[in-house]
């Protein structure tokens, strides 16, 4: 086991089993050995490649999307541009460059970046050093500044948020836990039965229901602020638009799937995003939800084909939009005030 795995095993020996969410939080964000807390995982040398790392086209189109949403609402004064989980800062750098086409917006924005990893916050700071707009980092959504109109983007952020898993057994719903096997190694186990899992009574035996309370809370809070302050949010991630009963928790290292429990701190952990659950949370927040639509459909509606021609990036275009690449599994969801028109691409 890894150093972090040993520490988690000692914690379980002392305190009892952990929920999957507790395990994910430690594996990803433990300040000493957590996956995101200690490294830059992106790129060809790293563990995985995200859309903004595939091509500048992605961040550019997102920047122009945000500008259109702002224009559609009558250009409210002093908007705040917020990115959740900015990774290397590539998307934001590309978006801010594209926004040079909209100087009346660019000249009055401030940027706030929600980032839990000090290593990645450092990368973002380097990447955006010459951006020429005020920058501020926060580690919690509640730290995002007060009452300005919000333009929010989150790419592959929600998949990194912790989930809990409920499993339908002959005895009813149980929660899947991380516990220890006879040899003291990390192993999956089940909680005692009798858990009430709302709205999911019809699961087949062995069916798994995944819930991200953290993700739903973020979606609801953003929606609440957009409903009150104006602006809009664009959430792009991989996930499903019809809830099922399969489990999607996965570990990835060096561009390949890995064991979820063996590599704690050394492998990325993520789960597919439950878009209907995010949409329902956002509806509770008071704003209107559009989508989800497939990333391919979304980017084509924003004109990625013309941009790809200009930049001679046919490969990147295919990778971002083809149904068997990132075009369908990845989806875009928008949140705007009820009074705003449907945003571009939806
Ligand atoms: N948006 C980037 C990075 C995606 S990876 C891209 O598309 O390339 C997920 C990002 O979310 C990382 O920057 C990670 O450090 C951050 N992150 C994960 N969990 C977080 C949390 N709970 N709070 C804040 N940031 C988090």
Short mmCIF file of C-alpha atoms and ligand atoms in Angstrom, two decimals:
data_model
loop_
_atom_site.label_atom_id
_atom_site.label_comp_id
_atom_site.label_asym_id
_atom_site.label_seq_id
_atom_site.Cartn_x
_atom_site.Cartn_y
_atom_site.Cartn_z
CA UNK A 1 0.00 0.00 0.00
CA UNK A 2 0.98 3.65 -0.38
CA UNK A 3 2.04 5.87 2.54
CA UNK A 4 -1.40 7.45 2.47
CA UNK A 5 -3.02 3.99 2.23
CA UNK A 6 -1.17 2.98 5.40
CA UNK A 7 -2.41 6.07 7.22
CA UNK A 8 -6.00 5.48 6.04
CA UNK A 9 -5.76 1.84 7.20
CA UNK A 10 -4.58 3.00 10.64
CA UNK A 11 -7.48 5.46 10.79
CA UNK A 12 -9.97 2.68 9.95
CA UNK A 13 -8.39 0.34 12.53
CA UNK A 14 -8.85 3.03 15.17
CA UNK A 15 -12.16 4.63 14.16
CA UNK A 16 -14.02 2.13 11.97
CA UNK A 17 -14.94 2.02 8.26
CA UNK A 18 -15.04 5.15 6.07
CA UNK A 19 -17.70 6.12 3.56
CA UNK A 20 -16.51 6.24 -0.06
CA UNK A 21 -16.82 10.04 0.19
CA UNK A 22 -14.51 10.19 3.20
CA UNK A 23 -12.01 7.91 1.43
CA UNK A 24 -12.11 10.04 -1.76
CA UNK A 25 -11.57 13.24 0.19
CA UNK A 26 -8.48 11.83 1.90
CA UNK A 27 -7.11 10.20 -1.27
CA UNK A 28 -7.51 13.37 -3.35
CA UNK A 29 -6.99 16.23 -0.92
CA UNK A 30 -5.02 15.02 2.13
CA UNK A 31 -2.63 17.97 2.63
CA UNK A 32 0.47 15.75 2.86
CA UNK A 33 -0.13 12.88 0.40
CA UNK A 34 -3.40 13.60 -1.43
CA UNK A 35 -3.43 13.16 -5.21
CA UNK A 36 -4.37 16.74 -6.15
CA UNK A 37 -2.67 18.26 -3.13
CA UNK A 38 0.75 17.05 -4.22
CA UNK A 39 0.98 17.07 -8.01
CA UNK A 40 0.07 18.41 -11.45
CA UNK A 41 -1.65 15.39 -13.01
CA UNK A 42 -2.40 16.82 -16.44
CA UNK A 43 -0.96 16.31 -19.89
CA UNK A 44 0.72 13.63 -21.91
CA UNK A 45 3.35 12.94 -19.23
CA UNK A 46 0.72 12.99 -16.51
CA UNK A 47 -2.31 10.87 -15.78
CA UNK A 48 -5.04 12.35 -17.98
CA UNK A 49 -5.78 15.09 -20.52
CA UNK A 50 -8.74 17.45 -20.14
CA UNK A 51 -10.52 19.44 -22.89
CA UNK A 52 -8.67 22.74 -22.28
CA UNK A 53 -5.39 20.79 -22.41
CA UNK A 54 -6.43 19.27 -25.77
CA UNK A 55 -6.81 22.63 -27.49
CA UNK A 56 -7.00 26.39 -26.88
CA UNK A 57 -10.32 26.27 -28.76
CA UNK A 58 -12.12 24.97 -25.70
CA UNK A 59 -11.24 27.84 -23.36
CA UNK A 60 -11.69 30.43 -26.09
CA UNK A 61 -15.24 29.27 -26.84
CA UNK A 62 -16.07 29.11 -23.13
CA UNK A 63 -14.86 32.71 -22.72
CA UNK A 64 -17.05 33.88 -25.59
CA UNK A 65 -20.01 31.87 -24.24
CA UNK A 66 -19.71 33.69 -20.91
CA UNK A 67 -19.52 37.04 -22.74
CA UNK A 68 -22.71 36.25 -24.66
CA UNK A 69 -24.54 35.31 -21.46
CA UNK A 70 -23.41 38.62 -19.95
CA UNK A 71 -24.54 40.59 -23.03
CA UNK A 72 -27.92 38.82 -23.08
CA UNK A 73 -28.57 40.12 -19.56
CA UNK A 74 -27.93 43.75 -20.46
CA UNK A 75 -24.23 43.82 -19.51
CA UNK A 76 -24.58 44.06 -15.71
CA UNK A 77 -21.74 46.07 -14.11
CA UNK A 78 -18.57 44.55 -12.61
CA UNK A 79 -19.14 40.81 -13.15
CA UNK A 80 -17.00 38.31 -11.31
CA UNK A 81 -15.53 35.48 -13.37
CA UNK A 82 -15.26 32.34 -11.23
CA UNK A 83 -13.65 29.04 -12.15
CA UNK A 84 -14.16 25.92 -10.05
CA UNK A 85 -11.16 23.55 -10.05
CA UNK A 86 -9.01 25.35 -12.65
CA UNK A 87 -6.28 22.68 -12.95
CA UNK A 88 -3.29 24.28 -14.66
CA UNK A 89 -5.19 27.51 -15.41
CA UNK A 90 -5.20 26.79 -19.15
CA UNK A 91 -8.94 27.26 -19.67
CA UNK A 92 -8.92 30.61 -17.86
CA UNK A 93 -5.85 31.84 -19.79
CA UNK A 94 -7.51 30.94 -23.12
CA UNK A 95 -10.86 32.45 -22.06
CA UNK A 96 -9.25 35.73 -20.97
CA UNK A 97 -7.34 35.95 -24.25
CA UNK A 98 -10.57 35.44 -26.21
CA UNK A 99 -12.25 38.11 -24.08
CA UNK A 100 -9.87 40.68 -25.56
CA UNK A 101 -12.51 40.67 -28.31
CA UNK A 102 -15.01 41.99 -25.73
CA UNK A 103 -13.02 44.78 -24.01
CA UNK A 104 -16.06 46.34 -22.33
CA UNK A 105 -16.39 43.09 -20.37
CA UNK A 106 -12.74 42.29 -19.91
CA UNK A 107 -11.93 45.76 -18.59
CA UNK A 108 -14.28 45.41 -15.63
CA UNK A 109 -14.01 41.77 -14.57
CA UNK A 110 -12.22 40.31 -11.61
CA UNK A 111 -11.35 36.61 -11.50
CA UNK A 112 -11.70 34.26 -8.55
CA UNK A 113 -10.39 30.69 -8.66
CA UNK A 114 -11.71 27.96 -6.36
CA UNK A 115 -8.82 25.56 -5.85
CA UNK A 116 -8.12 23.16 -3.01
CA UNK A 117 -4.62 22.18 -4.15
CA UNK A 118 -1.75 24.53 -3.27
CA UNK A 119 0.40 22.94 -6.02
CA UNK A 120 -2.21 23.64 -8.70
CA UNK A 121 -2.98 27.12 -7.31
CA UNK A 122 0.74 27.83 -7.82
CA UNK A 123 0.56 26.63 -11.45
CA UNK A 124 -2.52 28.78 -12.06
CA UNK A 125 -0.73 31.80 -10.60
CA UNK A 126 2.16 31.32 -13.06
CA UNK A 127 -0.15 30.69 -16.00
CA UNK A 128 -2.21 33.83 -15.33
CA UNK A 129 0.61 36.13 -14.21
CA UNK A 130 0.27 38.34 -17.32
CA UNK A 131 -3.51 38.18 -17.61
CA UNK A 132 -3.93 41.82 -16.60
CA UNK A 133 -7.08 41.28 -14.52
CA UNK A 134 -7.40 41.11 -10.71
CA UNK A 135 -6.99 37.50 -9.51
CA UNK A 136 -7.93 35.95 -6.20
CA UNK A 137 -7.87 32.35 -4.94
CA UNK A 138 -10.36 30.74 -2.59
CA UNK A 139 -10.52 27.21 -1.19
CA UNK A 140 -14.28 27.12 -0.49
CA UNK A 141 -17.26 28.26 -2.52
CA UNK A 142 -18.39 30.31 0.47
CA UNK A 143 -15.18 32.36 0.04
CA UNK A 144 -16.27 33.68 -3.39
CA UNK A 145 -16.94 37.43 -3.10
CA UNK A 146 -20.32 38.89 -2.30
CA UNK A 147 -22.87 40.42 -4.56
CA UNK A 148 -21.47 40.88 -8.09
CA UNK A 149 -22.98 39.16 -11.14
CA UNK A 150 -21.30 35.76 -11.44
CA UNK A 151 -19.91 34.13 -14.58
CA UNK A 152 -18.96 30.62 -13.52
CA UNK A 153 -17.19 27.82 -15.36
CA UNK A 154 -16.38 24.32 -14.12
CA UNK A 155 -14.71 21.77 -16.40
CA UNK A 156 -14.09 18.31 -14.94
CA UNK A 157 -14.62 19.71 -11.44
CA UNK A 158 -17.77 17.89 -10.36
CA UNK A 159 -16.37 14.44 -11.24
CA UNK A 160 -13.67 14.99 -8.61
CA UNK A 161 -16.14 15.69 -5.81
CA UNK A 162 -16.79 12.89 -3.31
CA UNK A 163 -19.67 10.47 -3.81
CA UNK A 164 -21.35 7.96 -1.52
CA UNK A 165 -22.49 4.60 -2.86
CA UNK A 166 -25.61 2.66 -1.84
CA UNK A 167 -25.96 -0.98 -2.86
CA UNK A 168 -29.26 -2.90 -3.09
CA UNK A 169 -28.87 -6.24 -1.29
CA UNK A 170 -31.32 -8.96 -0.27
CA UNK A 171 -31.56 -7.12 3.05
CA UNK A 172 -32.32 -3.74 1.43
CA UNK A 173 -30.05 -0.77 0.87
CA UNK A 174 -26.56 -0.88 2.39
CA UNK A 175 -23.86 1.76 2.09
CA UNK A 176 -20.58 0.68 0.52
CA UNK A 177 -17.73 1.43 2.91
CA UNK A 178 -13.93 1.25 2.88
CA UNK A 179 -12.78 -1.14 5.57
CA UNK A 180 -9.91 -3.61 6.22
CA UNK A 181 -9.58 -7.23 5.13
CA UNK A 182 -8.17 -10.00 7.34
CA UNK A 183 -4.63 -9.04 6.30
CA UNK A 184 -5.20 -5.40 7.26
CA UNK A 185 -5.35 -4.11 3.67
CA UNK A 186 -7.99 -1.66 2.44
CA UNK A 187 -11.08 -3.48 1.16
CA UNK A 188 -14.69 -2.68 0.29
CA UNK A 189 -17.40 -3.69 2.74
CA UNK A 190 -21.05 -2.97 3.37
CA UNK A 191 -22.74 -1.12 6.20
CA UNK A 192 -25.60 -2.83 8.07
CA UNK A 193 -28.85 -2.79 6.04
CA UNK A 194 -31.86 -0.60 6.65
CA UNK A 195 -30.76 2.67 5.07
CA UNK A 196 -33.51 4.77 3.51
CA UNK A 197 -32.38 5.97 0.07
CA UNK A 198 -35.02 8.41 -1.16
CA UNK A 199 -36.49 7.92 -4.62
CA UNK A 200 -34.59 4.77 -5.40
CA UNK A 201 -36.77 1.95 -4.10
CA UNK A 202 -36.90 0.15 -7.42
CA UNK A 203 -33.24 -0.88 -7.72
CA UNK A 204 -32.42 -4.39 -8.98
CA UNK A 205 -30.39 -6.65 -6.65
CA UNK A 206 -26.77 -5.53 -6.74
CA UNK A 207 -27.77 -2.14 -8.16
CA UNK A 208 -25.59 0.75 -7.03
CA UNK A 209 -26.86 4.29 -6.47
CA UNK A 210 -24.25 7.03 -6.32
CA UNK A 211 -24.91 10.37 -4.65
CA UNK A 212 -22.65 13.42 -4.56
CA UNK A 213 -23.98 15.64 -1.82
CA UNK A 214 -20.99 17.93 -2.29
CA UNK A 215 -21.75 18.32 -6.00
CA UNK A 216 -25.43 19.00 -5.38
CA UNK A 217 -24.61 21.56 -2.70
CA UNK A 218 -22.26 23.44 -5.06
CA UNK A 219 -24.84 23.42 -7.89
CA UNK A 220 -27.58 24.69 -5.58
CA UNK A 221 -25.41 27.45 -4.11
CA UNK A 222 -24.25 28.68 -7.52
CA UNK A 223 -27.82 28.67 -8.80
CA UNK A 224 -29.00 30.57 -5.75
CA UNK A 225 -26.37 33.26 -6.28
CA UNK A 226 -27.02 33.51 -10.03
CA UNK A 227 -30.76 33.83 -9.41
CA UNK A 228 -30.11 36.74 -7.05
CA UNK A 229 -27.08 38.43 -8.62
CA UNK A 230 -27.38 37.62 -12.34
CA UNK A 231 -24.80 35.95 -14.58
CA UNK A 232 -24.57 32.31 -15.55
CA UNK A 233 -22.72 29.04 -15.05
CA UNK A 234 -21.37 26.50 -17.51
CA UNK A 235 -20.71 23.03 -16.14
CA UNK A 236 -18.91 20.57 -18.43
CA UNK A 237 -18.10 17.06 -17.32
CA UNK A 238 -18.47 13.40 -18.18
CA UNK A 239 -21.57 11.77 -16.84
CA UNK A 240 -25.04 10.50 -17.54
CA UNK A 241 -28.37 12.12 -18.29
CA UNK A 242 -30.44 9.04 -17.46
CA UNK A 243 -29.75 7.75 -13.94
CA UNK A 244 -28.85 4.07 -13.79
CA UNK A 245 -27.70 1.58 -11.21
CA UNK A 246 -24.13 1.01 -12.31
CA UNK A 247 -21.17 2.13 -10.30
CA UNK A 248 -18.85 4.66 -11.90
CA UNK A 249 -16.17 5.31 -9.29
CA UNK A 250 -12.87 4.95 -11.11
CA UNK A 251 -9.14 5.32 -10.56
CA UNK A 252 -6.84 6.50 -13.35
CA UNK A 253 -3.07 6.70 -13.52
CA UNK A 254 -0.85 7.19 -16.58
CA UNK A 255 -3.88 7.23 -18.91
CA UNK A 256 -5.08 3.77 -17.76
CA UNK A 257 -7.65 2.51 -15.26
CA UNK A 258 -6.19 1.44 -11.92
CA UNK A 259 -7.36 -0.12 -8.66
CA UNK A 260 -9.42 2.32 -6.57
CA UNK A 261 -8.05 1.25 -3.19
CA UNK A 262 -4.44 0.24 -3.91
CA UNK A 263 -3.05 3.55 -5.08
CA UNK A 264 -4.52 6.01 -2.56
CA UNK A 265 -2.82 9.35 -3.22
CA UNK A 266 -1.08 8.17 -6.40
CA UNK A 267 -4.11 7.70 -8.67
CA UNK A 268 -6.88 10.08 -9.66
CA UNK A 269 -10.30 9.14 -8.35
CA UNK A 270 -13.49 10.33 -10.01
CA UNK A 271 -17.09 9.36 -10.65
CA UNK A 272 -19.45 10.07 -13.50
CA UNK A 273 -21.58 13.13 -12.88
CA UNK A 274 -25.30 12.59 -12.28
CA UNK A 275 -26.59 15.47 -14.44
CA UNK A 276 -30.27 15.08 -13.48
CA UNK A 277 -29.28 15.35 -9.80
CA UNK A 278 -27.17 18.47 -10.50
CA UNK A 279 -30.03 19.96 -12.53
CA UNK A 280 -32.54 19.27 -9.73
CA UNK A 281 -30.18 20.87 -7.18
CA UNK A 282 -29.77 23.91 -9.43
CA UNK A 283 -33.57 24.19 -9.83
CA UNK A 284 -33.87 24.22 -6.03
CA UNK A 285 -31.40 27.11 -6.01
CA UNK A 286 -33.87 29.26 -7.94
CA UNK A 287 -32.26 29.76 -11.37
CA UNK A 288 -33.12 27.99 -14.65
CA UNK A 289 -31.23 25.00 -16.01
CA UNK A 290 -30.56 24.38 -19.72
CA UNK A 291 -29.26 21.05 -20.98
CA UNK A 292 -27.37 18.90 -20.56
CA UNK A 293 -26.33 18.65 -24.20
CA UNK A 294 -23.40 16.62 -25.54
CA UNK A 295 -20.07 18.46 -25.63
CA UNK A 296 -19.84 17.87 -29.39
CA UNK A 297 -23.24 19.46 -30.07
CA UNK A 298 -22.45 22.32 -27.70
CA UNK A 299 -19.05 23.17 -29.20
CA UNK A 300 -20.31 22.89 -32.77
CA UNK A 301 -23.13 25.33 -31.97
CA UNK A 302 -20.48 27.77 -30.74
CA UNK A 303 -18.56 27.52 -34.01
CA UNK A 304 -15.70 25.18 -33.16
CA UNK A 305 -15.58 23.84 -36.73
CA UNK A 306 -14.71 27.24 -38.22
CA UNK A 307 -12.16 27.91 -35.47
CA UNK A 308 -10.55 24.49 -36.03
CA UNK A 309 -10.20 25.27 -39.73
CA UNK A 310 -8.47 28.58 -38.97
CA UNK A 311 -6.09 26.92 -36.52
CA UNK A 312 -5.66 23.75 -38.62
CA UNK A 313 -6.63 21.60 -35.64
CA UNK A 314 -8.66 18.79 -37.22
CA UNK A 315 -7.34 16.25 -34.70
CA UNK A 316 -8.30 18.33 -31.68
CA UNK A 317 -11.71 19.03 -33.24
CA UNK A 318 -12.35 15.29 -33.58
CA UNK A 319 -11.14 14.57 -30.09
CA UNK A 320 -13.37 17.21 -28.48
CA UNK A 321 -16.52 16.59 -30.56
CA UNK A 322 -16.65 13.07 -32.06
CA UNK A 323 -19.31 10.85 -30.43
CA UNK A 324 -16.79 8.09 -29.74
CA UNK A 325 -14.26 10.54 -28.22
CA UNK A 326 -15.34 13.40 -25.88
CA UNK A 327 -18.41 14.53 -27.85
CA UNK A 328 -21.16 12.51 -26.17
CA UNK A 329 -19.97 11.17 -22.82
CA UNK A 330 -18.97 14.75 -21.92
CA UNK A 331 -21.95 17.05 -21.46
CA UNK A 332 -22.59 20.73 -20.90
CA UNK A 333 -25.17 22.13 -18.49
CA UNK A 334 -26.01 25.83 -18.13
CA UNK A 335 -27.55 27.75 -15.24
CA UNK A 336 -28.94 31.26 -15.87
CA UNK A 337 -31.57 33.43 -14.18
CA UNK A 338 -35.18 32.60 -15.04
CA UNK A 339 -35.52 35.97 -16.78
CA UNK A 340 -32.55 35.34 -19.14
CA UNK A 341 -32.88 33.90 -22.67
CA UNK A 342 -31.52 30.40 -23.39
CA UNK A 343 -27.72 30.64 -23.56
CA UNK A 344 -25.83 29.87 -26.81
CA UNK A 345 -25.53 26.17 -27.58
CA UNK A 346 -28.64 25.09 -25.63
N1 LIG B 1 -10.65 22.28 -14.89
C1 LIG B 1 -9.32 21.73 -15.08
C2 LIG B 1 -8.94 20.69 -14.01
C3 LIG B 1 -9.86 19.54 -13.75
S1 LIG B 1 -9.26 18.44 -12.48
C4 LIG B 1 -9.20 21.15 -16.48
O1 LIG B 1 -10.23 21.00 -17.12
O2 LIG B 1 -8.09 20.86 -16.90
C5 LIG B 1 -10.11 18.93 -11.03
C6 LIG B 1 -9.67 20.25 -10.43
O3 LIG B 1 -10.49 20.49 -9.28
C7 LIG B 1 -8.25 20.31 -9.92
O4 LIG B 1 -7.77 21.63 -10.10
C8 LIG B 1 -8.40 19.97 -8.44
O5 LIG B 1 -7.32 20.35 -7.65
C9 LIG B 1 -9.68 20.70 -8.12
N2 LIG B 1 -10.44 20.20 -6.97
C10 LIG B 1 -10.80 18.92 -6.74
N3 LIG B 1 -11.56 18.83 -5.64
C11 LIG B 1 -11.71 20.09 -5.17
C12 LIG B 1 -12.40 20.66 -4.07
N4 LIG B 1 -13.10 19.92 -3.23
N5 LIG B 1 -12.34 22.00 -3.89
C13 LIG B 1 -11.64 22.78 -4.76
N6 LIG B 1 -10.96 22.30 -5.82
C14 LIG B 1 -10.99 20.97 -6.02
#
